[in-house]
mmCIF file of C-alpha atoms in Angstrom:
data_model
loop_
_atom_site.group_PDB
_atom_site.id
_atom_site.type_symbol
_atom_site.label_atom_id
_atom_site.label_comp_id
_atom_site.label_asym_id
_atom_site.label_seq_id
_atom_site.Cartn_x
_atom_site.Cartn_y
_atom_site.Cartn_z
ATOM 1 C CA UNK A 1 0.000 0.000 0.000
ATOM 2 C CA UNK A 2 1.090 3.551 -0.748
ATOM 3 C CA UNK A 3 1.017 6.602 1.489
ATOM 4 C CA UNK A 4 -0.938 9.449 -0.068
ATOM 5 C CA UNK A 5 1.240 12.321 -1.306
ATOM 6 C CA UNK A 6 0.963 15.883 -0.078
ATOM 7 C CA UNK A 7 0.312 18.528 0.876
ATOM 8 C CA UNK A 8 -0.173 20.130 -2.533
ATOM 9 C CA UNK A 9 -1.871 23.397 -3.480
ATOM 10 C CA UNK A 10 -3.851 24.335 -6.599
ATOM 11 C CA UNK A 11 -2.431 27.650 -7.785
ATOM 12 C CA UNK A 12 -5.440 28.817 -9.832
ATOM 13 C CA UNK A 13 -7.058 30.824 -7.033
ATOM 14 C CA UNK A 14 -3.782 32.519 -6.069
ATOM 15 C CA UNK A 15 -2.146 33.615 -9.329
ATOM 16 C CA UNK A 16 -2.606 37.344 -9.866
ATOM 17 C CA UNK A 17 -0.959 40.609 -10.782
ATOM 18 C CA UNK A 18 0.599 41.401 -7.403
ATOM 19 C CA UNK A 19 3.819 39.910 -5.987
ATOM 20 C CA UNK A 20 4.456 37.178 -5.025
ATOM 21 C CA UNK A 21 1.547 35.799 -7.058
ATOM 22 C CA UNK A 22 2.505 37.219 -10.446
ATOM 23 C CA UNK A 23 5.462 34.954 -11.287
ATOM 24 C CA UNK A 24 5.889 31.220 -10.981
ATOM 25 C CA UNK A 25 9.213 31.334 -9.140
ATOM 26 C CA UNK A 26 7.886 33.746 -6.509
ATOM 27 C CA UNK A 27 4.605 31.911 -6.004
ATOM 28 C CA UNK A 28 6.640 28.694 -5.716
ATOM 29 C CA UNK A 29 8.766 30.259 -2.980
ATOM 30 C CA UNK A 30 5.585 31.397 -1.207
ATOM 31 C CA UNK A 31 3.966 27.938 -1.393
ATOM 32 C CA UNK A 32 7.103 26.156 -0.210
ATOM 33 C CA UNK A 33 7.391 28.578 2.682
ATOM 34 C CA UNK A 34 3.928 27.517 3.841
ATOM 35 C CA UNK A 35 4.923 23.855 3.873
ATOM 36 C CA UNK A 36 3.556 22.631 0.547
ATOM 37 C CA UNK A 37 5.560 20.072 -1.393
ATOM 38 C CA UNK A 38 3.475 20.011 -4.577
ATOM 39 C CA UNK A 39 1.679 22.496 -6.834
ATOM 40 C CA UNK A 40 -1.211 21.757 -9.162
ATOM 41 C CA UNK A 41 -0.588 23.933 -12.187
ATOM 42 C CA UNK A 42 -3.366 25.789 -14.044
ATOM 43 C CA UNK A 43 -2.681 26.172 -17.759
ATOM 44 C CA UNK A 44 -5.389 28.581 -18.884
ATOM 45 C CA UNK A 45 -6.452 32.147 -18.242
ATOM 46 C CA UNK A 46 -4.924 35.522 -18.969
ATOM 47 C CA UNK A 47 -2.714 35.427 -15.858
ATOM 48 C CA UNK A 48 -1.247 31.985 -16.520
ATOM 49 C CA UNK A 49 2.340 31.531 -15.339
ATOM 50 C CA UNK A 50 2.761 28.296 -17.314
ATOM 51 C CA UNK A 51 3.118 28.113 -21.118
ATOM 52 C CA UNK A 52 1.152 25.016 -22.122
ATOM 53 C CA UNK A 53 2.076 25.089 -25.800
ATOM 54 C CA UNK A 54 5.766 25.415 -25.014
ATOM 55 C CA UNK A 55 5.545 22.632 -22.426
ATOM 56 C CA UNK A 56 3.959 20.292 -24.977
ATOM 57 C CA UNK A 57 6.651 21.070 -27.564
ATOM 58 C CA UNK A 58 9.813 21.439 -25.482
ATOM 59 C CA UNK A 59 11.370 18.980 -23.047
ATOM 60 C CA UNK A 60 13.895 21.653 -22.128
ATOM 61 C CA UNK A 61 11.106 24.019 -20.999
ATOM 62 C CA UNK A 62 9.565 21.260 -18.865
ATOM 63 C CA UNK A 63 12.951 20.414 -17.366
ATOM 64 C CA UNK A 64 13.565 24.078 -16.537
ATOM 65 C CA UNK A 65 10.194 24.399 -14.790
ATOM 66 C CA UNK A 66 10.691 21.158 -12.878
ATOM 67 C CA UNK A 67 14.215 22.195 -11.892
ATOM 68 C CA UNK A 68 13.126 25.596 -10.647
ATOM 69 C CA UNK A 69 10.376 24.030 -8.536
ATOM 70 C CA UNK A 70 12.767 21.386 -7.218
ATOM 71 C CA UNK A 71 15.022 24.175 -5.959
ATOM 72 C CA UNK A 72 12.119 25.112 -3.685
ATOM 73 C CA UNK A 73 11.407 21.508 -2.677
ATOM 74 C CA UNK A 74 8.343 21.353 -4.919
ATOM 75 C CA UNK A 75 7.028 19.144 -7.713
ATOM 76 C CA UNK A 76 4.056 19.504 -10.040
ATOM 77 C CA UNK A 77 1.218 17.253 -8.856
ATOM 78 C CA UNK A 78 -0.938 17.623 -11.976
ATOM 79 C CA UNK A 79 -1.564 20.112 -14.739
ATOM 80 C CA UNK A 80 -5.084 21.545 -14.931
ATOM 81 C CA UNK A 81 -7.232 22.395 -17.952
ATOM 82 C CA UNK A 82 -10.427 23.205 -16.081
ATOM 83 C CA UNK A 83 -11.120 26.265 -18.238
ATOM 84 C CA UNK A 84 -10.280 24.563 -21.524
ATOM 85 C CA UNK A 85 -12.123 21.356 -20.618
ATOM 86 C CA UNK A 86 -15.230 23.400 -19.908
ATOM 87 C CA UNK A 87 -15.090 24.687 -23.483
ATOM 88 C CA UNK A 88 -15.006 21.217 -25.041
ATOM 89 C CA UNK A 89 -18.797 21.191 -24.585
ATOM 90 C CA UNK A 90 -20.813 24.381 -24.057
ATOM 91 C CA UNK A 91 -24.582 24.684 -24.349
ATOM 92 C CA UNK A 92 -25.509 27.824 -26.359
ATOM 93 C CA UNK A 93 -27.215 29.296 -23.281
ATOM 94 C CA UNK A 94 -23.737 29.716 -21.754
ATOM 95 C CA UNK A 95 -21.819 30.881 -24.827
ATOM 96 C CA UNK A 96 -21.420 34.486 -23.714
ATOM 97 C CA UNK A 97 -20.511 33.636 -20.122
ATOM 98 C CA UNK A 98 -17.853 31.092 -21.088
ATOM 99 C CA UNK A 99 -16.323 33.123 -23.912
ATOM 100 C CA UNK A 100 -14.012 34.773 -21.392
ATOM 101 C CA UNK A 101 -12.283 31.417 -20.837
ATOM 102 C CA UNK A 102 -10.987 31.499 -24.420
ATOM 103 C CA UNK A 103 -8.488 33.755 -26.228
ATOM 104 C CA UNK A 104 -9.937 36.775 -28.087
ATOM 105 C CA UNK A 105 -9.508 35.272 -31.550
ATOM 106 C CA UNK A 106 -12.085 32.514 -30.937
ATOM 107 C CA UNK A 107 -14.618 34.398 -28.852
ATOM 108 C CA UNK A 108 -18.051 34.570 -30.445
ATOM 109 C CA UNK A 109 -17.122 31.564 -32.604
ATOM 110 C CA UNK A 110 -18.365 28.455 -30.770
ATOM 111 C CA UNK A 111 -16.950 25.929 -33.243
ATOM 112 C CA UNK A 112 -13.536 27.592 -33.360
ATOM 113 C CA UNK A 113 -13.564 27.911 -29.575
ATOM 114 C CA UNK A 114 -14.341 24.213 -29.185
ATOM 115 C CA UNK A 115 -11.577 23.213 -31.611
ATOM 116 C CA UNK A 116 -9.134 25.408 -29.678
ATOM 117 C CA UNK A 117 -10.208 23.819 -26.381
ATOM 118 C CA UNK A 118 -9.822 20.269 -27.693
ATOM 119 C CA UNK A 119 -6.330 21.056 -28.926
ATOM 120 C CA UNK A 120 -5.445 22.641 -25.583
ATOM 121 C CA UNK A 121 -6.451 19.562 -23.610
ATOM 122 C CA UNK A 122 -4.519 17.326 -26.001
ATOM 123 C CA UNK A 123 -1.471 19.558 -25.534
ATOM 124 C CA UNK A 124 -1.866 19.076 -21.798
ATOM 125 C CA UNK A 125 -1.623 15.317 -22.271
ATOM 126 C CA UNK A 126 1.696 15.730 -24.064
ATOM 127 C CA UNK A 127 2.992 18.280 -21.559
ATOM 128 C CA UNK A 128 2.043 15.964 -18.697
ATOM 129 C CA UNK A 129 3.999 13.178 -20.353
ATOM 130 C CA UNK A 130 7.069 15.403 -20.684
ATOM 131 C CA UNK A 131 6.806 16.303 -17.005
ATOM 132 C CA UNK A 132 6.516 12.662 -15.945
ATOM 133 C CA UNK A 133 2.988 13.109 -14.556
ATOM 134 C CA UNK A 134 0.412 10.335 -14.415
ATOM 135 C CA UNK A 135 -2.807 12.317 -13.794
ATOM 136 C CA UNK A 136 -4.411 15.459 -15.174
ATOM 137 C CA UNK A 137 -7.216 17.650 -13.767
ATOM 138 C CA UNK A 138 -10.007 18.925 -16.004
ATOM 139 C CA UNK A 139 -13.732 19.583 -16.501
ATOM 140 C CA UNK A 140 -16.034 17.706 -18.875
ATOM 141 C CA UNK A 141 -18.065 20.662 -20.088
ATOM 142 C CA UNK A 142 -21.839 20.422 -20.325
ATOM 143 C CA UNK A 143 -24.545 20.085 -22.960
ATOM 144 C CA UNK A 144 -27.428 18.822 -20.789
ATOM 145 C CA UNK A 145 -26.961 21.065 -17.734
ATOM 146 C CA UNK A 146 -29.820 23.503 -18.612
ATOM 147 C CA UNK A 147 -32.155 20.496 -18.457
ATOM 148 C CA UNK A 148 -30.991 19.284 -15.035
ATOM 149 C CA UNK A 149 -34.386 19.660 -13.384
ATOM 150 C CA UNK A 150 -37.049 17.432 -14.980
ATOM 151 C CA UNK A 151 -39.506 20.260 -15.593
ATOM 152 C CA UNK A 152 -40.623 20.947 -18.224
ATOM 153 C CA UNK A 153 -40.648 17.274 -19.071
ATOM 154 C CA UNK A 154 -37.557 16.395 -21.066
ATOM 155 C CA UNK A 155 -38.123 14.946 -24.546
ATOM 156 C CA UNK A 156 -37.307 11.250 -24.757
ATOM 157 C CA UNK A 157 -33.672 10.665 -25.697
ATOM 158 C CA UNK A 158 -32.477 14.217 -24.938
ATOM 159 C CA UNK A 159 -30.096 13.281 -22.127
ATOM 160 C CA UNK A 160 -28.936 10.174 -23.969
ATOM 161 C CA UNK A 161 -28.009 12.235 -27.023
ATOM 162 C CA UNK A 162 -26.208 14.815 -24.875
ATOM 163 C CA UNK A 163 -23.982 12.146 -23.354
ATOM 164 C CA UNK A 164 -23.466 10.425 -26.676
ATOM 165 C CA UNK A 165 -22.202 13.723 -28.101
ATOM 166 C CA UNK A 166 -20.075 14.354 -25.024
ATOM 167 C CA UNK A 167 -18.556 10.926 -25.537
ATOM 168 C CA UNK A 168 -17.859 11.632 -29.202
ATOM 169 C CA UNK A 169 -16.036 14.831 -28.299
ATOM 170 C CA UNK A 170 -13.970 13.334 -25.497
ATOM 171 C CA UNK A 171 -13.086 9.938 -26.958
ATOM 172 C CA UNK A 172 -10.243 11.223 -29.184
ATOM 173 C CA UNK A 173 -8.959 13.370 -26.312
ATOM 174 C CA UNK A 174 -8.939 10.344 -24.012
ATOM 175 C CA UNK A 175 -7.062 8.416 -26.691
ATOM 176 C CA UNK A 176 -4.426 11.175 -26.663
ATOM 177 C CA UNK A 177 -4.124 10.780 -22.894
ATOM 178 C CA UNK A 178 -3.789 7.044 -23.322
ATOM 179 C CA UNK A 179 -0.979 7.575 -25.824
ATOM 180 C CA UNK A 180 0.719 9.809 -23.233
ATOM 181 C CA UNK A 181 0.212 7.364 -20.354
ATOM 182 C CA UNK A 182 -1.794 9.914 -18.341
ATOM 183 C CA UNK A 183 -5.203 9.673 -16.649
ATOM 184 C CA UNK A 184 -7.731 12.410 -17.467
ATOM 185 C CA UNK A 185 -9.415 13.183 -14.138
ATOM 186 C CA UNK A 186 -12.788 14.905 -14.440
ATOM 187 C CA UNK A 187 -13.743 17.012 -11.461
ATOM 188 C CA UNK A 188 -17.245 15.922 -10.484
ATOM 189 C CA UNK A 189 -18.800 19.356 -10.218
ATOM 190 C CA UNK A 190 -22.178 21.105 -10.593
ATOM 191 C CA UNK A 191 -22.297 22.965 -13.895
ATOM 192 C CA UNK A 192 -20.643 20.008 -15.625
ATOM 193 C CA UNK A 193 -22.537 17.149 -17.186
ATOM 194 C CA UNK A 194 -20.355 14.973 -14.927
ATOM 195 C CA UNK A 195 -21.648 16.213 -11.576
ATOM 196 C CA UNK A 196 -22.353 13.004 -9.621
ATOM 197 C CA UNK A 197 -21.865 9.254 -9.772
ATOM 198 C CA UNK A 198 -24.847 8.606 -12.027
ATOM 199 C CA UNK A 199 -23.644 11.086 -14.647
ATOM 200 C CA UNK A 200 -20.090 9.772 -14.464
ATOM 201 C CA UNK A 201 -21.463 6.307 -15.176
ATOM 202 C CA UNK A 202 -23.376 7.670 -18.188
ATOM 203 C CA UNK A 203 -20.211 9.249 -19.520
ATOM 204 C CA UNK A 204 -18.136 6.141 -18.909
ATOM 205 C CA UNK A 205 -20.634 4.136 -20.937
ATOM 206 C CA UNK A 206 -20.519 6.754 -23.709
ATOM 207 C CA UNK A 207 -16.712 6.407 -23.992
ATOM 208 C CA UNK A 208 -16.763 2.630 -23.854
ATOM 209 C CA UNK A 209 -15.321 2.382 -20.349
ATOM 210 C CA UNK A 210 -12.175 4.152 -21.493
ATOM 211 C CA UNK A 211 -9.342 3.404 -19.025
ATOM 212 C CA UNK A 212 -8.189 7.038 -19.028
ATOM 213 C CA UNK A 213 -11.611 8.430 -18.047
ATOM 214 C CA UNK A 214 -11.124 8.955 -14.331
ATOM 215 C CA UNK A 215 -12.209 11.172 -11.436
ATOM 216 C CA UNK A 216 -10.960 14.208 -9.568
ATOM 217 C CA UNK A 217 -12.637 13.757 -6.188
ATOM 218 C CA UNK A 218 -13.711 16.938 -4.382
ATOM 219 C CA UNK A 219 -16.101 16.256 -1.483
ATOM 220 C CA UNK A 220 -17.184 19.891 -1.165
ATOM 221 C CA UNK A 221 -19.309 19.607 -4.304
ATOM 222 C CA UNK A 222 -21.049 16.574 -2.846
ATOM 223 C CA UNK A 223 -21.970 18.358 0.384
ATOM 224 C CA UNK A 224 -23.636 21.106 -1.630
ATOM 225 C CA UNK A 225 -25.636 18.459 -3.530
ATOM 226 C CA UNK A 226 -26.352 16.427 -0.362
ATOM 227 C CA UNK A 227 -24.602 13.415 -1.879
ATOM 228 C CA UNK A 228 -22.864 10.809 0.321
ATOM 229 C CA UNK A 229 -19.202 11.645 -0.267
ATOM 230 C CA UNK A 230 -17.926 8.593 1.639
ATOM 231 C CA UNK A 231 -20.120 6.106 -0.216
ATOM 232 C CA UNK A 232 -18.898 7.743 -3.432
ATOM 233 C CA UNK A 233 -15.351 6.601 -2.584
ATOM 234 C CA UNK A 234 -16.591 3.072 -1.934
ATOM 235 C CA UNK A 235 -18.323 3.001 -5.323
ATOM 236 C CA UNK A 236 -15.746 4.708 -7.533
ATOM 237 C CA UNK A 237 -12.377 4.389 -5.770
ATOM 238 C CA UNK A 238 -10.895 2.482 -8.689
ATOM 239 C CA UNK A 239 -11.412 5.583 -10.877
ATOM 240 C CA UNK A 240 -10.315 8.261 -8.367
ATOM 241 C CA UNK A 241 -6.914 9.504 -9.519
ATOM 242 C CA UNK A 242 -6.876 13.097 -8.196
ATOM 243 C CA UNK A 243 -8.139 14.731 -4.998
ATOM 244 C CA UNK A 244 -9.030 18.321 -4.132
ATOM 245 C CA UNK A 245 -9.082 18.871 -0.376
ATOM 246 C CA UNK A 246 -11.808 21.490 0.003
ATOM 247 C CA UNK A 247 -14.283 22.009 2.822
ATOM 248 C CA UNK A 248 -17.947 23.027 2.656
ATOM 249 C CA UNK A 249 -21.041 23.386 4.772
ATOM 250 C CA UNK A 250 -24.762 22.966 4.104
ATOM 251 C CA UNK A 251 -27.193 24.642 6.491
ATOM 252 C CA UNK A 252 -30.688 24.673 4.955
ATOM 253 C CA UNK A 253 -33.542 26.739 6.316
ATOM 254 C CA UNK A 254 -37.242 27.043 5.622
ATOM 255 C CA UNK A 255 -36.319 29.803 3.198
ATOM 256 C CA UNK A 256 -33.567 28.239 1.057
ATOM 257 C CA UNK A 257 -31.956 24.879 0.390
ATOM 258 C CA UNK A 258 -29.873 23.074 -2.233
ATOM 259 C CA UNK A 259 -30.743 25.446 -5.067
ATOM 260 C CA UNK A 260 -29.681 28.525 -3.119
ATOM 261 C CA UNK A 261 -32.424 30.957 -4.092
ATOM 262 C CA UNK A 262 -30.122 32.828 -6.556
ATOM 263 C CA UNK A 263 -28.223 34.180 -3.558
ATOM 264 C CA UNK A 264 -24.530 34.989 -3.450
ATOM 265 C CA UNK A 265 -22.035 32.615 -1.856
ATOM 266 C CA UNK A 266 -22.080 34.203 1.596
ATOM 267 C CA UNK A 267 -25.872 33.843 1.906
ATOM 268 C CA UNK A 268 -26.368 30.409 0.311
ATOM 269 C CA UNK A 269 -27.193 27.492 2.637
ATOM 270 C CA UNK A 270 -24.467 25.533 0.840
ATOM 271 C CA UNK A 271 -21.121 27.289 0.596
ATOM 272 C CA UNK A 272 -17.421 26.463 0.369
ATOM 273 C CA UNK A 273 -15.243 26.988 3.422
ATOM 274 C CA UNK A 274 -11.544 26.911 4.268
ATOM 275 C CA UNK A 275 -10.230 23.628 5.607
ATOM 276 C CA UNK A 276 -11.516 22.873 9.091
ATOM 277 C CA UNK A 277 -14.245 25.530 8.978
ATOM 278 C CA UNK A 278 -16.853 23.341 7.260
ATOM 279 C CA UNK A 279 -18.650 20.065 7.930
ATOM 280 C CA UNK A 280 -16.657 17.496 5.959
ATOM 281 C CA UNK A 281 -15.258 14.474 7.795
ATOM 282 C CA UNK A 282 -11.760 14.493 6.336
ATOM 283 C CA UNK A 283 -10.552 11.882 8.812
ATOM 284 C CA UNK A 284 -12.948 9.388 7.242
ATOM 285 C CA UNK A 285 -12.029 10.466 3.704
ATOM 286 C CA UNK A 286 -8.287 10.092 4.223
ATOM 287 C CA UNK A 287 -8.878 6.724 5.910
ATOM 288 C CA UNK A 288 -10.899 5.412 2.980
ATOM 289 C CA UNK A 289 -8.369 6.655 0.433
ATOM 290 C CA UNK A 290 -5.579 4.977 2.398
ATOM 291 C CA UNK A 291 -7.555 1.721 2.622
ATOM 292 C CA UNK A 292 -8.206 1.752 -1.127
ATOM 293 C CA UNK A 293 -4.529 2.505 -1.866
ATOM 294 C CA UNK A 294 -5.207 5.830 -3.603
ATOM 295 C CA UNK A 295 -2.064 6.520 -5.656
ATOM 296 C CA UNK A 296 -2.129 10.294 -5.958
ATOM 297 C CA UNK A 297 -1.905 13.658 -4.226
ATOM 298 C CA UNK A 298 -3.966 15.571 -1.679
ATOM 299 C CA UNK A 299 -4.195 19.093 -3.120
ATOM 300 C CA UNK A 300 -5.718 22.107 -1.379
ATOM 301 C CA UNK A 301 -8.210 24.005 -3.498
ATOM 302 C CA UNK A 302 -9.056 27.198 -1.664
ATOM 303 C CA UNK A 303 -12.552 28.587 -2.265
ATOM 304 C CA UNK A 304 -14.072 30.150 0.817
ATOM 305 C CA UNK A 305 -16.909 32.643 1.057
ATOM 306 C CA UNK A 306 -15.467 34.233 4.214
ATOM 307 C CA UNK A 307 -11.777 33.696 4.953
ATOM 308 C CA UNK A 308 -8.877 35.497 3.269
ATOM 309 C CA UNK A 309 -7.142 33.209 0.741
ATOM 310 C CA UNK A 310 -3.681 33.652 2.239
ATOM 311 C CA UNK A 311 -4.995 32.575 5.635
ATOM 312 C CA UNK A 312 -6.713 29.589 4.053
ATOM 313 C CA UNK A 313 -3.490 28.592 2.299
ATOM 314 C CA UNK A 314 -1.414 29.017 5.467
ATOM 315 C CA UNK A 315 -3.788 26.829 7.473
ATOM 316 C CA UNK A 316 -4.245 24.298 4.678
ATOM 317 C CA UNK A 317 -0.749 22.800 4.555
ATOM 318 C CA UNK A 318 -0.648 21.573 8.171
ATOM 319 C CA UNK A 319 -4.294 20.482 7.955
ATOM 320 C CA UNK A 320 -3.544 18.185 5.017
ATOM 321 C CA UNK A 321 -0.235 17.020 6.447
ATOM 322 C CA UNK A 322 -1.908 16.055 9.739
ATOM 323 C CA UNK A 323 -4.626 14.079 7.919
ATOM 324 C CA UNK A 324 -2.315 12.058 5.671
ATOM 325 C CA UNK A 325 -2.122 8.511 6.985
ATOM 326 C CA UNK A 326 1.335 6.946 6.705
ATOM 327 C CA UNK A 327 0.233 3.427 5.880
ATOM 328 C CA UNK A 328 1.584 0.629 7.999
ATOM 329 C CA UNK A 329 3.903 -1.947 6.385
ATOM 330 C CA UNK A 330 2.471 -4.783 8.474
ATOM 331 C CA UNK A 331 -0.655 -5.756 10.423
ATOM 332 C CA UNK A 332 -0.887 -4.627 14.048
ATOM 333 C CA UNK A 333 -1.253 -8.245 15.253
ATOM 334 C CA UNK A 334 1.675 -9.674 13.330
ATOM 335 C CA UNK A 335 3.505 -10.163 16.629
ATOM 336 C CA UNK A 336 1.042 -12.935 17.466
ATOM 337 C CA UNK A 337 1.082 -14.851 14.207
ATOM 338 C CA UNK A 338 2.116 -18.484 14.426
ATOM 339 C CA UNK A 339 2.910 -19.296 10.807
ATOM 340 C CA UNK A 340 1.099 -21.517 8.323
ATOM 341 C CA UNK A 341 0.577 -25.158 9.241
ATOM 342 C CA UNK A 342 -1.978 -26.796 6.904
ATOM 343 C CA UNK A 343 -2.275 -29.876 9.083
ATOM 344 C CA UNK A 344 -2.964 -27.773 12.179
ATOM 345 C CA UNK A 345 -5.554 -25.682 10.312
ATOM 346 C CA UNK A 346 -7.449 -28.831 9.286
ATOM 347 C CA UNK A 347 -7.237 -30.127 12.839
ATOM 348 C CA UNK A 348 -8.654 -26.869 14.214
ATOM 349 C CA UNK A 349 -11.553 -27.177 11.774
ATOM 350 C CA UNK A 350 -12.230 -30.712 12.907
ATOM 351 C CA UNK A 351 -11.270 -32.159 9.524
#
């Protein structure tokens, strides 16, 4: 059995225009100073500190990045294409809102934007291979999300066709990940067509059970849906290849519940919190992942409606480190074992 790796930190919510968050080497120094040993690297957005196209084309660039991080005691846990993955499948209702995820030259051009996104995610597979990574974090995108609630009644076959099309779009991308030896880990997340176990199963069927179609497990999104996040591990542990450590709370009232009443994050009954401030039983989660021999990283994703991000990051490293279970190399009762004696065993059974 393997001990889970960590603590890592997802840099997406921290990269910005002010020091030390404006350059990779300074944000690396900041993260290492807080006690992190891994960084999950976003590859999209105007403020990106990582050149995805160069990483896919140049081993020297990847070696330079890895070397710089190593000087700070850090490694890359996974690359992320959350923004680009979202654009692989966009329902027209969300075209304007998601255009900002793409470069200016493809905005307002849904087909060109999709082609750009597909190429981006494929580049991430190659870049991950060059960096020696085995998992990648992404979103699935969504075609059926506007029809989540079954009213008005959905036409027969609508959801089936949405997932069939999602499968058609992702199958060649998954093949590229297979060629690179990297797992594509879809964050199970509201707003994506893959937002719970049932929808992941639909997608897995649509891609023929593709071995590279895997899961980024983030229990905070399950709390907000009132989904059993521990049973989810029991059901899908063989597909969990990435892990966001993020807390959440759900406190419904007679006024508002799961859907949130169009309220902002502070006022919603379900909201994300910094680690330790929410309701998630991380002791049970880390225990289950250890028992199932989870092979990957525990990565902080900070999204809190109340706490300052730098405080959340500072508190997150020791929180994760204290929850990681160093797995035992032998059973606790090995001292009492008496060896194998087939004849004695048969005698004890009365045979």
